[in-house]
mmCIF file of C-alpha atoms in Angstrom:
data_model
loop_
_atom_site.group_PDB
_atom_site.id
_atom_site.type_symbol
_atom_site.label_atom_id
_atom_site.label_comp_id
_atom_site.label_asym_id
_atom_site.label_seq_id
_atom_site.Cartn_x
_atom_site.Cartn_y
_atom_site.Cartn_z
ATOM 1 C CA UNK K 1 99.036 75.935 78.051
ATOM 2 C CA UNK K 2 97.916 72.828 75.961
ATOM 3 C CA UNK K 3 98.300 69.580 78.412
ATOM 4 C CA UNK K 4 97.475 70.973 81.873
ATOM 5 C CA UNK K 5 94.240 70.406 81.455
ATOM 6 C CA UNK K 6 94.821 66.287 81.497
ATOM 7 C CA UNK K 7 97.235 66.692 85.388
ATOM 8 C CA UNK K 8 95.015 69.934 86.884
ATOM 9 C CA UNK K 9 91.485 70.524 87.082
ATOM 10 C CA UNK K 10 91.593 74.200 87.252
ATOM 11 C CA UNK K 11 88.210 75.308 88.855
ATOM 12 C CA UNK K 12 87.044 78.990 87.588
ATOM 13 C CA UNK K 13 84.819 81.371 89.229
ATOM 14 C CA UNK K 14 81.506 81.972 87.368
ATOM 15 C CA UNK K 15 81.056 85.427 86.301
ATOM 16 C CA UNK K 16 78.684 87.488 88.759
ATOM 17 C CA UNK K 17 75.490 88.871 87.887
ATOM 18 C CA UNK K 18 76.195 92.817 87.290
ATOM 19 C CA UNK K 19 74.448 95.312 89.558
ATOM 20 C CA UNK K 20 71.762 97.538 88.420
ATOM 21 C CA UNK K 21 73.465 100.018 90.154
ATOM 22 C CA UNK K 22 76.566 99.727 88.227
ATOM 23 C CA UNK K 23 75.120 101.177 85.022
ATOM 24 C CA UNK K 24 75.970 104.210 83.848
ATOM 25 C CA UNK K 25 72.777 106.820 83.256
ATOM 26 C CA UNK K 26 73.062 109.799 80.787
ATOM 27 C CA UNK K 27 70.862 112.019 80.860
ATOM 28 C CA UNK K 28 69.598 112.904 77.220
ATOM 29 C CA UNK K 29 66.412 114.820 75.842
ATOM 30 C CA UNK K 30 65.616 112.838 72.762
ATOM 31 C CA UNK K 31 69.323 112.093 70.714
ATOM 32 C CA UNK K 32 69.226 111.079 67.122
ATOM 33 C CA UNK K 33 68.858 107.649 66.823
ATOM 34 C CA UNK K 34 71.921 106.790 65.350
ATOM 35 C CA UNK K 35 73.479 109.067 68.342
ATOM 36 C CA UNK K 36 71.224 106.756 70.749
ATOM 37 C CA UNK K 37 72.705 103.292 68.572
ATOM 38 C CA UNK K 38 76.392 104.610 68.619
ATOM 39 C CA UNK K 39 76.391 105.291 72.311
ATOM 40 C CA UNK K 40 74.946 101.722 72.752
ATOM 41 C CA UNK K 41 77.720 100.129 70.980
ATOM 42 C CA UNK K 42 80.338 102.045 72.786
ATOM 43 C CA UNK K 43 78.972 101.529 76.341
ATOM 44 C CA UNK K 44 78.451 97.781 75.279
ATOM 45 C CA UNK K 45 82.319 97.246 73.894
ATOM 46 C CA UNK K 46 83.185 99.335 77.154
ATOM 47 C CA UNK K 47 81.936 96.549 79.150
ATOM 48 C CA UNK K 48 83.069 93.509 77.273
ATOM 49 C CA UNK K 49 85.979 91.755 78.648
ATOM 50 C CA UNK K 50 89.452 92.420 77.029
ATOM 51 C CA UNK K 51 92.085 89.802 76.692
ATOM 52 C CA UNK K 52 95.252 91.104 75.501
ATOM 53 C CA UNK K 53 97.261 89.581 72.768
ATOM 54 C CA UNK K 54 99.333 86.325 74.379
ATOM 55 C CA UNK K 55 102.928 87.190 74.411
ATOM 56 C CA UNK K 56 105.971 84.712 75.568
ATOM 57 C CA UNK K 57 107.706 85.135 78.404
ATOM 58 C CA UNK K 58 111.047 85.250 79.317
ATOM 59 C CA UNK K 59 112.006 81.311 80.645
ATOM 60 C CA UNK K 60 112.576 81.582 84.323
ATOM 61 C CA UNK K 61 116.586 80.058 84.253
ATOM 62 C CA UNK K 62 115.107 77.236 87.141
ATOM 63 C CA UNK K 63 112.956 75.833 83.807
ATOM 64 C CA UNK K 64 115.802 76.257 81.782
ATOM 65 C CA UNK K 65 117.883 74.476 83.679
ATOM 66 C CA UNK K 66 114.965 71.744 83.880
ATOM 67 C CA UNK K 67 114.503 71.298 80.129
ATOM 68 C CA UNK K 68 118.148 70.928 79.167
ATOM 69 C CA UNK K 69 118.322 68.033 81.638
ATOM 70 C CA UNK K 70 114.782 66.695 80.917
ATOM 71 C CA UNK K 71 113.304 67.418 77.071
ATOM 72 C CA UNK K 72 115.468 65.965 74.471
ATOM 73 C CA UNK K 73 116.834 68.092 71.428
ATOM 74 C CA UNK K 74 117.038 72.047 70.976
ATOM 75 C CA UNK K 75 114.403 74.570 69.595
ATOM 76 C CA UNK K 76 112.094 74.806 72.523
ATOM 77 C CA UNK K 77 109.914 77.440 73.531
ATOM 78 C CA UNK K 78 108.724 78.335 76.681
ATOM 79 C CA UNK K 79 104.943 78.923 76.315
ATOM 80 C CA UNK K 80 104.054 78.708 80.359
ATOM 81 C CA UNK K 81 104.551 77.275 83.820
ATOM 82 C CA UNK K 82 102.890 76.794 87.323
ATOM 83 C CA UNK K 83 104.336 76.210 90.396
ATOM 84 C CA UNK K 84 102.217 75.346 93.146
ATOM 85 C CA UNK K 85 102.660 73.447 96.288
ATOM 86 C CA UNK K 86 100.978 70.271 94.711
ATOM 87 C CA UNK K 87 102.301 70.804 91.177
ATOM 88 C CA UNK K 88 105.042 71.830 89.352
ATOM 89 C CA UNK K 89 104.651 71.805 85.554
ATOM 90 C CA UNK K 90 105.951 73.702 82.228
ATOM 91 C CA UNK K 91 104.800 73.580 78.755
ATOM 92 C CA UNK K 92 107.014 74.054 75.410
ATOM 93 C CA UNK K 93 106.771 73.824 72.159
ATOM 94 C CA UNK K 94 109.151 73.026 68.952
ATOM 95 C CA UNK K 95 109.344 72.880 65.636
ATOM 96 C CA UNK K 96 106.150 74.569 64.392
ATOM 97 C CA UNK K 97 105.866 73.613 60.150
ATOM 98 C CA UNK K 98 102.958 74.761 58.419
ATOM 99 C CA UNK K 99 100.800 71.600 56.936
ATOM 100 C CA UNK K 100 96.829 72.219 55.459
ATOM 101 C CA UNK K 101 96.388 75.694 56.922
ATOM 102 C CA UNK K 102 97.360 74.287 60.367
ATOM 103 C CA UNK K 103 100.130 74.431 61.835
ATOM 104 C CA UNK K 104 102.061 71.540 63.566
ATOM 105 C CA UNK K 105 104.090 71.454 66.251
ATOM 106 C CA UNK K 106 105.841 69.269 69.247
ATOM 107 C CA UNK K 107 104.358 69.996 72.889
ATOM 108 C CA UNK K 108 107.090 69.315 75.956
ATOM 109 C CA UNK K 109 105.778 68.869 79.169
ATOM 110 C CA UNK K 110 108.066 68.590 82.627
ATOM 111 C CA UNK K 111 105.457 67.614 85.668
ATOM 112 C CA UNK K 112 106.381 66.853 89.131
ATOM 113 C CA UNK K 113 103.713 66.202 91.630
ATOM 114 C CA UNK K 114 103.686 66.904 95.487
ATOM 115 C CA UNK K 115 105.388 64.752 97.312
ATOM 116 C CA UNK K 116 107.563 62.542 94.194
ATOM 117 C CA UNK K 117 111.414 63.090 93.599
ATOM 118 C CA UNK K 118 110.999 61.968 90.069
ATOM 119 C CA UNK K 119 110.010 64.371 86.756
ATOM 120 C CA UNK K 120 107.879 63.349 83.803
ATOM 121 C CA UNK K 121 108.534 64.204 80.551
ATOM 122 C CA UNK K 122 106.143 64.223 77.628
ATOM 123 C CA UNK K 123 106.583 64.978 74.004
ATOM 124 C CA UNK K 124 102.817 65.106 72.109
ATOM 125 C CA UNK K 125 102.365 65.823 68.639
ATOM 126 C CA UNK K 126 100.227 68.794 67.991
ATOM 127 C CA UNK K 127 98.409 71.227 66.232
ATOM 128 C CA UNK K 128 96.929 74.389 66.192
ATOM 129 C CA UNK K 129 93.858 74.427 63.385
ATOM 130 C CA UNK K 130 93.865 77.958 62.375
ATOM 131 C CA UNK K 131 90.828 78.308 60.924
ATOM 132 C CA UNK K 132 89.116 76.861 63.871
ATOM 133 C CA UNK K 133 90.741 78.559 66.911
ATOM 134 C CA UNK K 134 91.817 75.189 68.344
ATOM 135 C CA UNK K 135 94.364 72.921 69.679
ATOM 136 C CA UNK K 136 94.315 69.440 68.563
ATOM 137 C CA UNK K 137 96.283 66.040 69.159
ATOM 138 C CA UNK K 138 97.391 63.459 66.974
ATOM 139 C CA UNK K 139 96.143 60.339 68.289
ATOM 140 C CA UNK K 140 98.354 56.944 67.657
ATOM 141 C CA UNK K 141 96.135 56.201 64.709
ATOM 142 C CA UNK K 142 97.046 59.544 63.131
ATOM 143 C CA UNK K 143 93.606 60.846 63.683
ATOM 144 C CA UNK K 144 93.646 64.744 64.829
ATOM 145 C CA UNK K 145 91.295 65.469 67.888
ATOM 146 C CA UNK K 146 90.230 68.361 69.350
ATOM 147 C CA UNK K 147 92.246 68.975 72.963
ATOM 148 C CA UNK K 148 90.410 70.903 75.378
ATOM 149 C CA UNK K 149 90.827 74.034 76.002
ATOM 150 C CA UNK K 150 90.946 76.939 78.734
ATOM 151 C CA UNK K 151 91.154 80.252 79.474
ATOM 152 C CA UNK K 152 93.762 81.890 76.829
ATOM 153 C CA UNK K 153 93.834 78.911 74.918
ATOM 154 C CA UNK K 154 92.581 80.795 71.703
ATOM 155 C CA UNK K 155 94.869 83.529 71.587
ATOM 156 C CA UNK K 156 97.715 80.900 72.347
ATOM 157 C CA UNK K 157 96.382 79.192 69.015
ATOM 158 C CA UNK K 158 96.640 82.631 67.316
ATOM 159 C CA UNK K 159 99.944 82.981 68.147
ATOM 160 C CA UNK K 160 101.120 79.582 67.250
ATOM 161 C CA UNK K 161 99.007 80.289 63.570
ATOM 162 C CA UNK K 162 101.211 83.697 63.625
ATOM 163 C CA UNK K 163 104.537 81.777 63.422
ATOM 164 C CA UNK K 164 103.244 80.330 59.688
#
């Protein structure tokens, strides 16, 4: 979820140009205009991408198994993981407490890259800024900066500001 981003660049397909010939025609002999501006909003949210609330999964029991030996103290939460032939990696987090409308949290990473016998283990302090939609990281000066984000980042930051 949060510190992926700094051990993968994820590459994402750019959204295609839609085909003319994918719209939808009605044909209509002169609707009301509010008729004509409800229709328009309709078709328009129709066509709008949905992304469904962010819900936690269920910690696969070979991550489990990982974090007991690996992340220090109790309380974590699985947020996500990816396993792929160059990377293995899993985010948690702990200990959310509500400070200034934000709400704070630790962030547990395990990584192990292709081709190493060893794990790495990282504990960050966090945040998710609620009124912002984002994820930020307490720097070693105490300074909060804005982490960058990806796909389902935002709705992960809802649902960290939900726990509040």
């Amino acid at each position: 979820m949060f510190a992926f981003q700094r051990f993968v660049k994820l590459f994402e397909a750019a959204d295609s140009p839609s085909d003319p010939s994918d719209r939808i025609l009605l044909p209509m002999a002169s609707p009301s205009l509010a008729f004509k501006v409800a229709l328009s909003s309709l078709l328009s949210l129709s066509t709008c991408p949905v992304q469904a609330e962010w819900q936690l999964m269920q910690e696969p029991a070979v991550w489990q198994s990982r974090r007991g030996e690996l992340l220090p103290g109790d309380g974590w939460i699985f947020m996500e993981a990816l396993d792929t032939p160059a990377l293995k990696a899993a985010e948690y987090i702990r200990a959310p407490k509500t400070v200034d409308g934000a709400v704070e949290v630790e962030a547990g990473l395990l990584i192990q890259r292709a081709g190493q016998d060893q794990w790495t283990q990282r504990v960050l302090p966090m945040r998710a800024n609620c009124a912002n939609d984002q994820l930020e990281q307490r720097q070693a000066d105490g300074a909060w900066t804005v982490y960058p984000g990806r796909d389902g980042t935002v709705v992960k930051v809802r649902w960290i500001c939900a726990l509040r």
